[in-house]
Amino acid sequence: MGMAAAPKQVPKEVLQGKIALVAGATRGAGRGIAIALGEAGATVYCTGRSSRKRTQRWVPTPGRPETIEETAELVSAAGGRGIAVRADHTKPSDVKKLVATIKRRHKGLDILVNDVWGGDALTEFGKTFWTVNLDNGLRMLKQAIHSHIITSHYAVPLMLGRGRGIIFEITDGDAFYYRGNIFYDLVKISAIRLAFAMARELRKRDIVSVALTPGFLRSERVLEYFGVSEANWKDVGKRKDQNLNSKNQNDSPHDFLVSESPRYVGRAVVALATDPKVKEKSGRVFSSWALAREYGFTDLDGTQPHWGNHARKKYGKYKICDERFYSYWVPGLVELIFPDWF
Protein backbone atom coordinates (compact mmCIF):
# COMPACT_ATOMS: atom_id res chain seq x y z
CA MET A 1 0.00 0.00 0.00
CA GLY A 2 1.70 3.17 -1.16
CA MET A 3 1.87 6.23 1.07
CA ALA A 4 1.30 9.71 -0.26
CA ALA A 5 3.77 12.38 0.79
CA ALA A 6 0.97 14.10 2.69
CA PRO A 7 -2.78 13.60 2.85
CA LYS A 8 -4.30 15.64 0.06
CA GLN A 9 -7.48 17.40 1.03
CA VAL A 10 -10.40 17.42 -1.36
CA PRO A 11 -10.79 21.01 -2.60
CA LYS A 12 -13.87 22.46 -0.96
CA GLU A 13 -16.72 23.77 -3.07
CA VAL A 14 -15.23 22.68 -6.42
CA LEU A 15 -18.68 21.27 -7.23
CA GLN A 16 -20.67 24.04 -5.56
CA GLY A 17 -23.90 24.58 -7.48
CA LYS A 18 -23.65 21.21 -9.25
CA ILE A 19 -26.54 18.75 -9.05
CA ALA A 20 -25.71 15.05 -8.78
CA LEU A 21 -27.77 11.88 -8.72
CA VAL A 22 -26.23 8.81 -7.11
CA ALA A 23 -28.51 5.92 -8.01
CA GLY A 24 -27.84 3.23 -5.42
CA ALA A 25 -26.46 5.47 -2.67
CA THR A 26 -27.57 3.43 0.34
CA ARG A 27 -24.26 1.76 1.13
CA GLY A 28 -20.90 0.68 -0.28
CA ALA A 29 -19.40 2.55 -3.22
CA GLY A 30 -22.61 4.53 -3.74
CA ARG A 31 -22.52 5.97 -0.26
CA GLY A 32 -18.79 6.73 -0.52
CA ILE A 33 -19.34 8.52 -3.84
CA ALA A 34 -22.28 10.52 -2.49
CA ILE A 35 -20.29 11.70 0.54
CA ALA A 36 -17.26 12.60 -1.60
CA LEU A 37 -19.52 14.69 -3.85
CA GLY A 38 -20.77 16.32 -0.65
CA GLU A 39 -17.17 17.06 0.39
CA ALA A 40 -16.83 18.93 -2.89
CA GLY A 41 -19.96 20.98 -2.21
CA ALA A 42 -22.45 19.33 -4.57
CA THR A 43 -26.17 18.86 -4.07
CA VAL A 44 -26.62 15.08 -4.13
CA TYR A 45 -29.81 13.12 -4.68
CA CYS A 46 -29.29 9.85 -2.80
CA THR A 47 -31.62 7.15 -4.07
CA GLY A 48 -32.33 3.53 -3.31
CA ARG A 49 -34.92 1.23 -1.79
CA SER A 50 -33.71 1.06 1.82
CA SER A 51 -35.49 3.82 3.71
CA ARG A 52 -36.38 4.65 7.30
CA LYS A 53 -39.96 4.95 6.06
CA ARG A 54 -40.92 1.29 5.79
CA THR A 55 -44.08 0.25 4.01
CA GLN A 56 -45.37 -3.02 2.61
CA ARG A 57 -43.93 -2.18 -0.81
CA TRP A 58 -40.60 -0.85 0.36
CA VAL A 59 -38.62 -3.59 2.02
CA PRO A 60 -34.98 -2.73 2.84
CA THR A 61 -32.14 -5.10 1.98
CA PRO A 62 -32.41 -8.04 4.41
CA GLY A 63 -29.91 -7.84 7.24
CA ARG A 64 -28.63 -4.38 6.35
CA PRO A 65 -29.31 -1.31 8.53
CA GLU A 66 -28.18 1.41 6.08
CA THR A 67 -30.73 3.84 4.64
CA ILE A 68 -30.76 6.54 1.97
CA GLU A 69 -31.71 9.12 4.62
CA GLU A 70 -28.55 8.27 6.55
CA THR A 71 -26.47 8.72 3.40
CA ALA A 72 -28.11 12.10 2.70
CA GLU A 73 -27.27 13.24 6.23
CA LEU A 74 -23.66 12.20 5.77
CA VAL A 75 -23.53 14.16 2.49
CA SER A 76 -24.77 17.29 4.26
CA ALA A 77 -22.36 16.77 7.16
CA ALA A 78 -19.49 16.57 4.65
CA GLY A 79 -20.33 20.02 3.28
CA GLY A 80 -22.82 19.37 0.49
CA ARG A 81 -26.57 19.05 0.44
CA GLY A 82 -27.96 15.54 0.62
CA ILE A 83 -31.49 14.80 -0.56
CA ALA A 84 -32.89 11.29 -0.01
CA VAL A 85 -35.49 10.04 -2.50
CA ARG A 86 -36.79 6.50 -2.34
CA ALA A 87 -36.81 4.89 -5.78
CA ASP A 88 -36.67 1.43 -7.30
CA HIS A 89 -34.50 1.94 -10.37
CA THR A 90 -35.79 -1.23 -12.01
CA LYS A 91 -39.20 0.46 -12.31
CA PRO A 92 -39.39 3.09 -15.08
CA SER A 93 -42.30 4.85 -13.34
CA ASP A 94 -40.19 5.37 -10.20
CA VAL A 95 -37.26 6.79 -12.15
CA LYS A 96 -39.50 9.00 -14.27
CA LYS A 97 -41.03 10.45 -11.09
CA LEU A 98 -37.59 10.94 -9.53
CA VAL A 99 -36.26 12.79 -12.57
CA ALA A 100 -39.37 14.98 -12.69
CA THR A 101 -38.68 15.93 -9.07
CA ILE A 102 -35.07 16.89 -9.86
CA LYS A 103 -36.21 18.93 -12.86
CA ARG A 104 -38.83 20.77 -10.84
CA ARG A 105 -36.48 21.56 -7.96
CA HIS A 106 -33.18 22.15 -9.75
CA LYS A 107 -33.94 22.52 -13.48
CA GLY A 108 -31.26 20.04 -14.51
CA LEU A 109 -28.56 17.53 -13.63
CA ASP A 110 -24.76 17.66 -13.93
CA ILE A 111 -23.51 14.33 -12.57
CA LEU A 112 -25.15 10.91 -12.87
CA VAL A 113 -23.74 7.91 -11.01
CA ASN A 114 -25.22 4.53 -11.94
CA ASP A 115 -24.29 2.41 -8.95
CA VAL A 116 -27.40 0.26 -8.47
CA TRP A 117 -26.22 -3.28 -7.72
CA GLY A 118 -27.67 -5.44 -4.93
CA GLY A 119 -26.30 -8.63 -6.46
CA ASP A 120 -23.99 -9.92 -3.72
CA ALA A 121 -26.56 -12.31 -2.29
CA LEU A 122 -27.48 -13.48 -5.81
CA THR A 123 -23.97 -14.38 -7.00
CA GLU A 124 -22.70 -17.96 -6.86
CA PHE A 125 -19.02 -17.67 -7.70
CA GLY A 126 -17.31 -20.72 -9.10
CA LYS A 127 -20.52 -22.47 -10.19
CA THR A 128 -21.17 -23.28 -13.85
CA PHE A 129 -23.88 -21.43 -15.76
CA TRP A 130 -25.97 -24.60 -16.06
CA THR A 131 -25.99 -25.19 -12.31
CA VAL A 132 -26.44 -21.69 -10.85
CA ASN A 133 -29.83 -20.45 -9.69
CA LEU A 134 -31.37 -19.09 -12.90
CA ASP A 135 -33.97 -16.89 -11.21
CA ASN A 136 -31.30 -15.19 -9.11
CA GLY A 137 -29.10 -14.65 -12.16
CA LEU A 138 -31.87 -13.09 -14.22
CA ARG A 139 -32.81 -10.92 -11.27
CA MET A 140 -29.22 -9.71 -11.10
CA LEU A 141 -29.35 -8.61 -14.73
CA LYS A 142 -32.53 -6.68 -14.04
CA GLN A 143 -31.19 -5.05 -10.89
CA ALA A 144 -27.79 -4.08 -12.17
CA ILE A 145 -28.09 -3.62 -15.96
CA HIS A 146 -31.72 -2.79 -16.67
CA SER A 147 -31.75 -0.31 -13.78
CA HIS A 148 -28.75 1.56 -15.22
CA ILE A 149 -30.31 1.80 -18.67
CA ILE A 150 -33.65 2.97 -17.26
CA THR A 151 -31.95 5.62 -15.11
CA SER A 152 -29.81 6.99 -17.94
CA HIS A 153 -32.81 7.02 -20.31
CA TYR A 154 -34.73 9.39 -18.06
CA ALA A 155 -31.88 11.34 -16.45
CA VAL A 156 -29.64 12.25 -19.38
CA PRO A 157 -32.16 14.67 -20.98
CA LEU A 158 -31.75 16.78 -17.80
CA MET A 159 -28.00 16.97 -18.48
CA LEU A 160 -28.25 18.35 -22.01
CA GLY A 161 -27.48 22.02 -22.51
CA ARG A 162 -25.98 22.61 -19.05
CA GLY A 163 -22.32 22.75 -19.98
CA ARG A 164 -20.09 19.81 -19.11
CA GLY A 165 -21.92 16.82 -17.64
CA ILE A 166 -20.63 13.38 -16.73
CA ILE A 167 -22.09 9.88 -16.33
CA PHE A 168 -20.41 7.20 -14.23
CA GLU A 169 -21.03 3.49 -14.64
CA ILE A 170 -19.70 1.76 -11.51
CA THR A 171 -18.23 -1.66 -12.31
CA ASP A 172 -15.78 -4.23 -10.97
CA GLY A 173 -12.41 -4.48 -12.72
CA ASP A 174 -10.67 -2.45 -15.43
CA ALA A 175 -10.12 -5.43 -17.75
CA PHE A 176 -12.04 -7.69 -20.11
CA TYR A 177 -11.34 -10.89 -18.22
CA TYR A 178 -14.01 -13.35 -17.03
CA ARG A 179 -15.28 -12.63 -13.52
CA GLY A 180 -16.14 -16.02 -12.02
CA ASN A 181 -19.92 -16.19 -12.51
CA ILE A 182 -21.74 -15.77 -15.81
CA PHE A 183 -24.30 -13.27 -14.53
CA TYR A 184 -21.82 -11.29 -12.46
CA ASP A 185 -19.57 -11.19 -15.52
CA LEU A 186 -22.38 -9.90 -17.74
CA VAL A 187 -23.24 -7.18 -15.24
CA LYS A 188 -19.73 -5.83 -14.79
CA ILE A 189 -18.74 -6.02 -18.46
CA SER A 190 -22.10 -4.49 -19.44
CA ALA A 191 -21.42 -1.47 -17.21
CA ILE A 192 -18.19 -0.88 -19.12
CA ARG A 193 -19.94 -1.41 -22.44
CA LEU A 194 -22.79 0.93 -21.45
CA ALA A 195 -20.29 3.67 -20.68
CA PHE A 196 -18.72 3.14 -24.10
CA ALA A 197 -22.01 2.99 -26.02
CA MET A 198 -23.38 6.11 -24.33
CA ALA A 199 -20.12 7.90 -25.02
CA ARG A 200 -20.45 7.16 -28.75
CA GLU A 201 -23.96 8.63 -28.83
CA LEU A 202 -22.89 11.64 -26.72
CA ARG A 203 -19.58 12.31 -28.44
CA LYS A 204 -20.82 15.46 -30.22
CA ARG A 205 -22.37 16.78 -27.01
CA ASP A 206 -20.77 18.11 -23.85
CA ILE A 207 -21.48 15.02 -21.76
CA VAL A 208 -18.83 12.46 -20.84
CA SER A 209 -19.53 8.81 -20.03
CA VAL A 210 -17.01 6.64 -18.18
CA ALA A 211 -16.90 3.38 -16.24
CA LEU A 212 -15.16 3.32 -12.88
CA THR A 213 -14.02 0.50 -10.61
CA PRO A 214 -12.94 0.50 -6.99
CA GLY A 215 -10.38 -2.00 -5.74
CA PHE A 216 -10.94 -4.28 -2.76
CA LEU A 217 -13.79 -2.22 -1.31
CA ARG A 218 -14.06 -1.90 2.45
CA SER A 219 -17.84 -1.64 2.37
CA GLU A 220 -20.11 -2.00 5.38
CA ARG A 221 -20.83 -5.58 4.37
CA VAL A 222 -17.13 -6.44 3.97
CA LEU A 223 -16.19 -4.88 7.32
CA GLU A 224 -18.93 -6.93 8.94
CA TYR A 225 -17.70 -10.08 7.17
CA PHE A 226 -14.20 -9.58 8.62
CA GLY A 227 -15.61 -8.64 12.04
CA VAL A 228 -13.95 -5.21 12.18
CA SER A 229 -14.88 -1.54 11.82
CA GLU A 230 -13.35 1.26 9.78
CA ALA A 231 -11.52 2.30 12.96
CA ASN A 232 -9.67 -1.00 13.51
CA TRP A 233 -9.76 -2.75 10.12
CA LYS A 234 -5.98 -3.22 10.02
CA ASP A 235 -6.26 -5.66 12.94
CA VAL A 236 -7.11 -8.29 10.31
CA GLY A 237 -3.41 -8.27 9.49
CA LYS A 238 -2.69 -9.98 12.80
CA ARG A 239 -4.68 -13.10 11.90
CA LYS A 240 -3.29 -16.46 10.83
CA ASP A 241 -3.32 -17.79 7.27
CA GLN A 242 -2.69 -14.35 5.76
CA ASN A 243 -2.71 -15.63 2.17
CA LEU A 244 -5.60 -18.07 2.42
CA ASN A 245 -8.72 -17.35 0.35
CA SER A 246 -12.04 -19.12 0.91
CA LYS A 247 -13.10 -21.59 -1.78
CA ASN A 248 -15.48 -19.10 -3.39
CA GLN A 249 -14.36 -15.77 -1.95
CA ASN A 250 -11.34 -13.47 -2.35
CA ASP A 251 -11.01 -12.83 1.38
CA SER A 252 -7.41 -13.40 2.43
CA PRO A 253 -6.28 -10.99 5.18
CA HIS A 254 -3.24 -10.15 3.04
CA ASP A 255 -5.50 -8.87 0.26
CA PHE A 256 -7.82 -7.09 2.69
CA LEU A 257 -4.86 -5.02 3.90
CA VAL A 258 -4.76 -3.43 0.43
CA SER A 259 -8.44 -2.57 0.62
CA GLU A 260 -9.83 0.93 0.25
CA SER A 261 -12.65 2.84 1.88
CA PRO A 262 -15.67 3.71 -0.29
CA ARG A 263 -14.57 7.35 -0.14
CA TYR A 264 -11.54 6.55 -2.32
CA VAL A 265 -13.62 5.75 -5.40
CA GLY A 266 -15.80 8.72 -4.44
CA ARG A 267 -12.82 11.02 -4.67
CA ALA A 268 -12.05 9.48 -8.06
CA VAL A 269 -15.53 10.58 -9.15
CA VAL A 270 -14.84 14.12 -7.95
CA ALA A 271 -11.45 14.20 -9.71
CA LEU A 272 -13.00 13.21 -13.04
CA ALA A 273 -16.02 15.48 -12.61
CA THR A 274 -13.74 18.49 -12.11
CA ASP A 275 -11.16 17.70 -14.80
CA PRO A 276 -11.57 20.19 -17.69
CA LYS A 277 -10.00 17.65 -20.06
CA VAL A 278 -12.14 14.68 -19.01
CA LYS A 279 -13.73 14.49 -22.48
CA GLU A 280 -10.56 12.71 -23.62
CA LYS A 281 -11.45 9.86 -21.24
CA SER A 282 -15.02 9.37 -22.44
CA GLY A 283 -16.06 5.80 -23.21
CA ARG A 284 -13.36 4.11 -21.17
CA VAL A 285 -13.00 2.32 -17.84
CA PHE A 286 -10.80 3.64 -15.02
CA SER A 287 -9.71 2.44 -11.60
CA SER A 288 -9.62 4.28 -8.29
CA TRP A 289 -5.96 3.34 -7.80
CA ALA A 290 -4.74 4.59 -11.19
CA LEU A 291 -6.74 7.82 -10.92
CA ALA A 292 -5.32 8.43 -7.44
CA ARG A 293 -1.84 8.43 -8.99
CA GLU A 294 -2.97 10.68 -11.84
CA TYR A 295 -4.87 13.25 -9.80
CA GLY A 296 -3.12 12.99 -6.42
CA PHE A 297 -6.08 12.29 -4.15
CA THR A 298 -5.81 9.91 -1.20
CA ASP A 299 -8.00 7.64 0.86
CA LEU A 300 -9.31 8.72 4.27
CA ASP A 301 -6.08 7.70 6.02
CA GLY A 302 -3.81 9.55 3.60
CA THR A 303 -2.68 6.43 1.72
CA GLN A 304 -3.08 5.54 -1.95
CA PRO A 305 -3.89 1.82 -2.02
CA HIS A 306 -3.11 0.26 -5.42
CA TRP A 307 -5.09 -2.94 -5.85
CA GLY A 308 -3.85 -3.48 -9.42
CA ASN A 309 -0.16 -3.59 -8.51
CA HIS A 310 -0.86 -5.82 -5.52
CA ALA A 311 -2.95 -8.30 -7.52
CA ARG A 312 -0.44 -8.57 -10.38
CA LYS A 313 2.48 -9.08 -8.00
CA LYS A 314 0.66 -11.73 -5.97
CA TYR A 315 -1.45 -13.61 -8.52
CA GLY A 316 0.19 -12.94 -11.89
CA LYS A 317 -0.05 -10.54 -14.79
CA TYR A 318 -3.30 -9.77 -16.59
CA LYS A 319 -4.04 -7.19 -19.27
CA ILE A 320 -6.20 -4.16 -18.58
CA CYS A 321 -8.18 -2.11 -21.09
CA ASP A 322 -5.51 0.07 -22.72
CA GLU A 323 -4.99 2.10 -25.91
CA ARG A 324 -4.58 -1.00 -28.03
CA PHE A 325 -7.72 -2.53 -26.56
CA TYR A 326 -9.83 0.55 -27.33
CA SER A 327 -8.43 0.79 -30.86
CA TYR A 328 -10.54 -2.27 -31.71
CA TRP A 329 -13.72 -0.42 -30.68
CA VAL A 330 -13.47 2.84 -32.65
CA PRO A 331 -14.37 3.52 -35.35
CA GLY A 332 -17.04 0.88 -35.80
CA LEU A 333 -18.55 -0.18 -39.10
CA VAL A 334 -21.93 1.39 -38.33
CA GLU A 335 -20.25 4.73 -37.58
CA LEU A 336 -18.35 4.55 -40.87
CA ILE A 337 -21.57 3.88 -42.79
CA PHE A 338 -23.73 6.34 -40.84
CA PRO A 339 -21.42 9.03 -39.41
CA ASP A 340 -24.31 11.45 -38.76
CA TRP A 341 -26.56 9.18 -36.72
CA PHE A 342 -25.52 10.82 -33.46
PDB file of N, CA, C and O in Angstrom, residues 102-135:
ATOM      1  N   ILE A 102     -36.335  16.156  -9.705  1.00  0.00           N
ATOM      2  CA  ILE A 102     -35.068  16.885  -9.864  1.00  0.00           C
ATOM      3  C   ILE A 102     -35.255  18.064 -10.811  1.00  0.00           C
ATOM      4  O   ILE A 102     -34.764  19.171 -10.557  1.00  0.00           O
ATOM      5  N   LYS A 103     -35.980  17.854 -11.891  1.00  0.00           N
ATOM      6  CA  LYS A 103     -36.211  18.925 -12.863  1.00  0.00           C
ATOM      7  C   LYS A 103     -36.995  20.069 -12.236  1.00  0.00           C
ATOM      8  O   LYS A 103     -36.667  21.247 -12.442  1.00  0.00           O
ATOM      9  N   ARG A 104     -37.994  19.738 -11.467  1.00  0.00           N
ATOM     10  CA  ARG A 104     -38.828  20.767 -10.843  1.00  0.00           C
ATOM     11  C   ARG A 104     -38.029  21.577  -9.819  1.00  0.00           C
ATOM     12  O   ARG A 104     -38.138  22.802  -9.755  1.00  0.00           O
ATOM     13  N   ARG A 105     -37.201  20.885  -9.039  1.00  0.00           N
ATOM     14  CA  ARG A 105     -36.478  21.564  -7.959  1.00  0.00           C
ATOM     15  C   ARG A 105     -35.201  22.259  -8.424  1.00  0.00           C
ATOM     16  O   ARG A 105     -34.833  23.315  -7.905  1.00  0.00           O
ATOM     17  N   HIS A 106     -34.511  21.642  -9.392  1.00  0.00           N
ATOM     18  CA  HIS A 106     -33.184  22.148  -9.751  1.00  0.00           C
ATOM     19  C   HIS A 106     -32.961  22.384 -11.246  1.00  0.00           C
ATOM     20  O   HIS A 106     -31.848  22.686 -11.661  1.00  0.00           O
ATOM     21  N   LYS A 107     -33.988  22.195 -12.035  1.00  0.00           N
ATOM     22  CA  LYS A 107     -33.945  22.521 -13.482  1.00  0.00           C
ATOM     23  C   LYS A 107     -33.091  21.589 -14.323  1.00  0.00           C
ATOM     24  O   LYS A 107     -33.261  21.498 -15.533  1.00  0.00           O
ATOM     25  N   GLY A 108     -32.131  20.906 -13.718  1.00  0.00           N
ATOM     26  CA  GLY A 108     -31.264  20.036 -14.514  1.00  0.00           C
ATOM     27  C   GLY A 108     -30.368  19.176 -13.642  1.00  0.00           C
ATOM     28  O   GLY A 108     -30.493  19.153 -12.413  1.00  0.00           O
ATOM     29  N   LEU A 109     -29.452  18.474 -14.299  1.00  0.00           N
ATOM     30  CA  LEU A 109     -28.558  17.526 -13.632  1.00  0.00           C
ATOM     31  C   LEU A 109     -27.174  17.616 -14.272  1.00  0.00           C
ATOM     32  O   LEU A 109     -27.060  17.741 -15.495  1.00  0.00           O
ATOM     33  N   ASP A 110     -26.138  17.555 -13.434  1.00  0.00           N
ATOM     34  CA  ASP A 110     -24.760  17.665 -13.933  1.00  0.00           C
ATOM     35  C   ASP A 110     -23.976  16.357 -13.842  1.00  0.00           C
ATOM     36  O   ASP A 110     -23.103  16.097 -14.667  1.00  0.00           O
ATOM     37  N   ILE A 111     -24.270  15.553 -12.819  1.00  0.00           N
ATOM     38  CA  ILE A 111     -23.509  14.328 -12.574  1.00  0.00           C
ATOM     39  C   ILE A 111     -24.484  13.182 -12.318  1.00  0.00           C
ATOM     40  O   ILE A 111     -25.361  13.298 -11.457  1.00  0.00           O
ATOM     41  N   LEU A 112     -24.335  12.106 -13.064  1.00  0.00           N
ATOM     42  CA  LEU A 112     -25.155  10.914 -12.868  1.00  0.00           C
ATOM     43  C   LEU A 112     -24.238   9.748 -12.530  1.00  0.00           C
ATOM     44  O   LEU A 112     -23.298   9.452 -13.280  1.00  0.00           O
ATOM     45  N   VAL A 113     -24.513   9.077 -11.407  1.00  0.00           N
ATOM     46  CA  VAL A 113     -23.738   7.910 -11.007  1.00  0.00           C
ATOM     47  C   VAL A 113     -24.664   6.703 -10.980  1.00  0.00           C
ATOM     48  O   VAL A 113     -25.578   6.623 -10.151  1.00  0.00           O
ATOM     49  N   ASN A 114     -24.447   5.773 -11.902  1.00  0.00           N
ATOM     50  CA  ASN A 114     -25.223   4.529 -11.941  1.00  0.00           C
ATOM     51  C   ASN A 114     -24.489   3.482 -11.116  1.00  0.00           C
ATOM     52  O   ASN A 114     -23.551   2.836 -11.586  1.00  0.00           O
ATOM     53  N   ASP A 115     -24.948   3.329  -9.870  1.00  0.00           N
ATOM     54  CA  ASP A 115     -24.287   2.413  -8.946  1.00  0.00           C
ATOM     55  C   ASP A 115     -25.239   1.335  -8.430  1.00  0.00           C
ATOM     56  O   ASP A 115     -24.868   0.555  -7.562  1.00  0.00           O
ATOM     57  N   VAL A 116     -26.457   1.266  -8.952  1.00  0.00           N
ATOM     58  CA  VAL A 116     -27.404   0.259  -8.469  1.00  0.00           C
ATOM     59  C   VAL A 116     -26.821  -1.130  -8.705  1.00  0.00           C
ATOM     60  O   VAL A 116     -26.396  -1.464  -9.810  1.00  0.00           O
ATOM     61  N   TRP A 117     -26.838  -1.957  -7.648  1.00  0.00           N
ATOM     62  CA  TRP A 117     -26.224  -3.284  -7.723  1.00  0.00           C
ATOM     63  C   TRP A 117     -27.095  -4.295  -6.994  1.00  0.00           C
ATOM     64  O   TRP A 117     -27.980  -4.884  -7.587  1.00  0.00           O
ATOM     65  N   GLY A 118     -26.853  -4.515  -5.708  1.00  0.00           N
ATOM     66  CA  GLY A 118     -27.674  -5.439  -4.933  1.00  0.00           C
ATOM     67  C   GLY A 118     -27.550  -6.894  -5.334  1.00  0.00           C
ATOM     68  O   GLY A 118     -28.444  -7.694  -5.065  1.00  0.00           O
ATOM     69  N   GLY A 119     -26.426  -7.264  -5.965  1.00  0.00           N
ATOM     70  CA  GLY A 119     -26.300  -8.628  -6.463  1.00  0.00           C
ATOM     71  C   GLY A 119     -25.437  -9.561  -5.634  1.00  0.00           C
ATOM     72  O   GLY A 119     -25.260 -10.727  -5.991  1.00  0.00           O
ATOM     73  N   ASP A 120     -24.892  -9.072  -4.516  1.00  0.00           N
ATOM     74  CA  ASP A 120     -23.992  -9.919  -3.718  1.00  0.00           C
ATOM     75  C   ASP A 120     -24.654 -11.222  -3.295  1.00  0.00           C
ATOM     76  O   ASP A 120     -24.067 -12.302  -3.419  1.00  0.00           O
ATOM     77  N   ALA A 121     -25.865 -11.117  -2.785  1.00  0.00           N
ATOM     78  CA  ALA A 121     -26.555 -12.311  -2.288  1.00  0.00           C
ATOM     79  C   ALA A 121     -27.032 -13.227  -3.416  1.00  0.00           C
ATOM     80  O   ALA A 121     -27.411 -14.373  -3.180  1.00  0.00           O
ATOM     81  N   LEU A 122     -26.990 -12.715  -4.665  1.00  0.00           N
ATOM     82  CA  LEU A 122     -27.480 -13.484  -5.810  1.00  0.00           C
ATOM     83  C   LEU A 122     -26.367 -14.205  -6.559  1.00  0.00           C
ATOM     84  O   LEU A 122     -26.629 -15.048  -7.418  1.00  0.00           O
ATOM     85  N   THR A 123     -25.116 -13.858  -6.241  1.00  0.00           N
ATOM     86  CA  THR A 123     -23.973 -14.378  -6.996  1.00  0.00           C
ATOM     87  C   THR A 123     -23.447 -15.679  -6.405  1.00  0.00           C
ATOM     88  O   THR A 123     -23.197 -15.761  -5.207  1.00  0.00           O
ATOM     89  N   GLU A 124     -23.283 -16.679  -7.263  1.00  0.00           N
ATOM     90  CA  GLU A 124     -22.701 -17.964  -6.855  1.00  0.00           C
ATOM     91  C   GLU A 124     -21.383 -18.139  -7.599  1.00  0.00           C
ATOM     92  O   GLU A 124     -21.335 -18.723  -8.679  1.00  0.00           O
ATOM     93  N   PHE A 125     -20.313 -17.603  -7.043  1.00  0.00           N
ATOM     94  CA  PHE A 125     -19.019 -17.673  -7.697  1.00  0.00           C
ATOM     95  C   PHE A 125     -18.538 -19.119  -7.790  1.00  0.00           C
ATOM     96  O   PHE A 125     -18.754 -19.925  -6.894  1.00  0.00           O
ATOM     97  N   GLY A 126     -17.909 -19.412  -8.918  1.00  0.00           N
ATOM     98  CA  GLY A 126     -17.309 -20.724  -9.096  1.00  0.00           C
ATOM     99  C   GLY A 126     -18.276 -21.819  -9.511  1.00  0.00           C
ATOM    100  O   GLY A 126     -17.878 -22.968  -9.633  1.00  0.00           O
ATOM    101  N   LYS A 127     -19.537 -21.472  -9.741  1.00  0.00           N
ATOM    102  CA  LYS A 127     -20.520 -22.470 -10.192  1.00  0.00           C
ATOM    103  C   LYS A 127     -20.788 -22.278 -11.680  1.00  0.00           C
ATOM    104  O   LYS A 127     -20.854 -21.145 -12.169  1.00  0.00           O
ATOM    105  N   THR A 128     -20.953 -23.358 -12.402  1.00  0.00           N
ATOM    106  CA  THR A 128     -21.167 -23.280 -13.846  1.00  0.00           C
ATOM    107  C   THR A 128     -22.533 -22.687 -14.180  1.00  0.00           C
ATOM    108  O   THR A 128     -23.474 -22.764 -13.381  1.00  0.00           O
ATOM    109  N   PHE A 129     -22.650 -22.123 -15.379  1.00  0.00           N
ATOM    110  CA  PHE A 129     -23.884 -21.432 -15.758  1.00  0.00           C
ATOM    111  C   PHE A 129     -25.085 -22.363 -15.846  1.00  0.00           C
ATOM    112  O   PHE A 129     -26.230 -21.929 -15.769  1.00  0.00           O
ATOM    113  N   TRP A 130     -24.837 -23.669 -15.990  1.00  0.00           N
ATOM    114  CA  TRP A 130     -25.969 -24.600 -16.064  1.00  0.00           C
ATOM    115  C   TRP A 130     -26.366 -25.147 -14.689  1.00  0.00           C
ATOM    116  O   TRP A 130     -27.320 -25.908 -14.583  1.00  0.00           O
ATOM    117  N   THR A 131     -25.626 -24.732 -13.656  1.00  0.00           N
ATOM    118  CA  THR A 131     -25.992 -25.186 -12.307  1.00  0.00           C
ATOM    119  C   THR A 131     -26.354 -24.053 -11.347  1.00  0.00           C
ATOM    120  O   THR A 131     -26.873 -24.296 -10.272  1.00  0.00           O
ATOM    121  N   VAL A 132     -26.086 -22.806 -11.734  1.00  0.00           N
ATOM    122  CA  VAL A 132     -26.437 -21.686 -10.854  1.00  0.00           C
ATOM    123  C   VAL A 132     -27.958 -21.519 -10.789  1.00  0.00           C
ATOM    124  O   VAL A 132     -28.691 -22.038 -11.634  1.00  0.00           O
ATOM    125  N   ASN A 133     -28.412 -20.757  -9.820  1.00  0.00           N
ATOM    126  CA  ASN A 133     -29.831 -20.450  -9.690  1.00  0.00           C
ATOM    127  C   ASN A 133     -30.220 -19.461 -10.787  1.00  0.00           C
ATOM    128  O   ASN A 133     -29.782 -18.305 -10.766  1.00  0.00           O
ATOM    129  N   LEU A 134     -31.024 -19.911 -11.738  1.00  0.00           N
ATOM    130  CA  LEU A 134     -31.367 -19.093 -12.898  1.00  0.00           C
ATOM    131  C   LEU A 134     -32.175 -17.863 -12.512  1.00  0.00           C
ATOM    132  O   LEU A 134     -31.929 -16.759 -13.020  1.00  0.00           O
ATOM    133  N   ASP A 135     -33.141 -18.031 -11.630  1.00  0.00           N
ATOM    134  CA  ASP A 135     -33.973 -16.892 -11.214  1.00  0.00           C
ATOM    135  C   ASP A 135     -33.127 -15.789 -10.585  1.00  0.00           C
ATOM    136  O   ASP A 135     -33.318 -14.608 -10.870  1.00  0.00           O
TER     137      ASP A 135
END
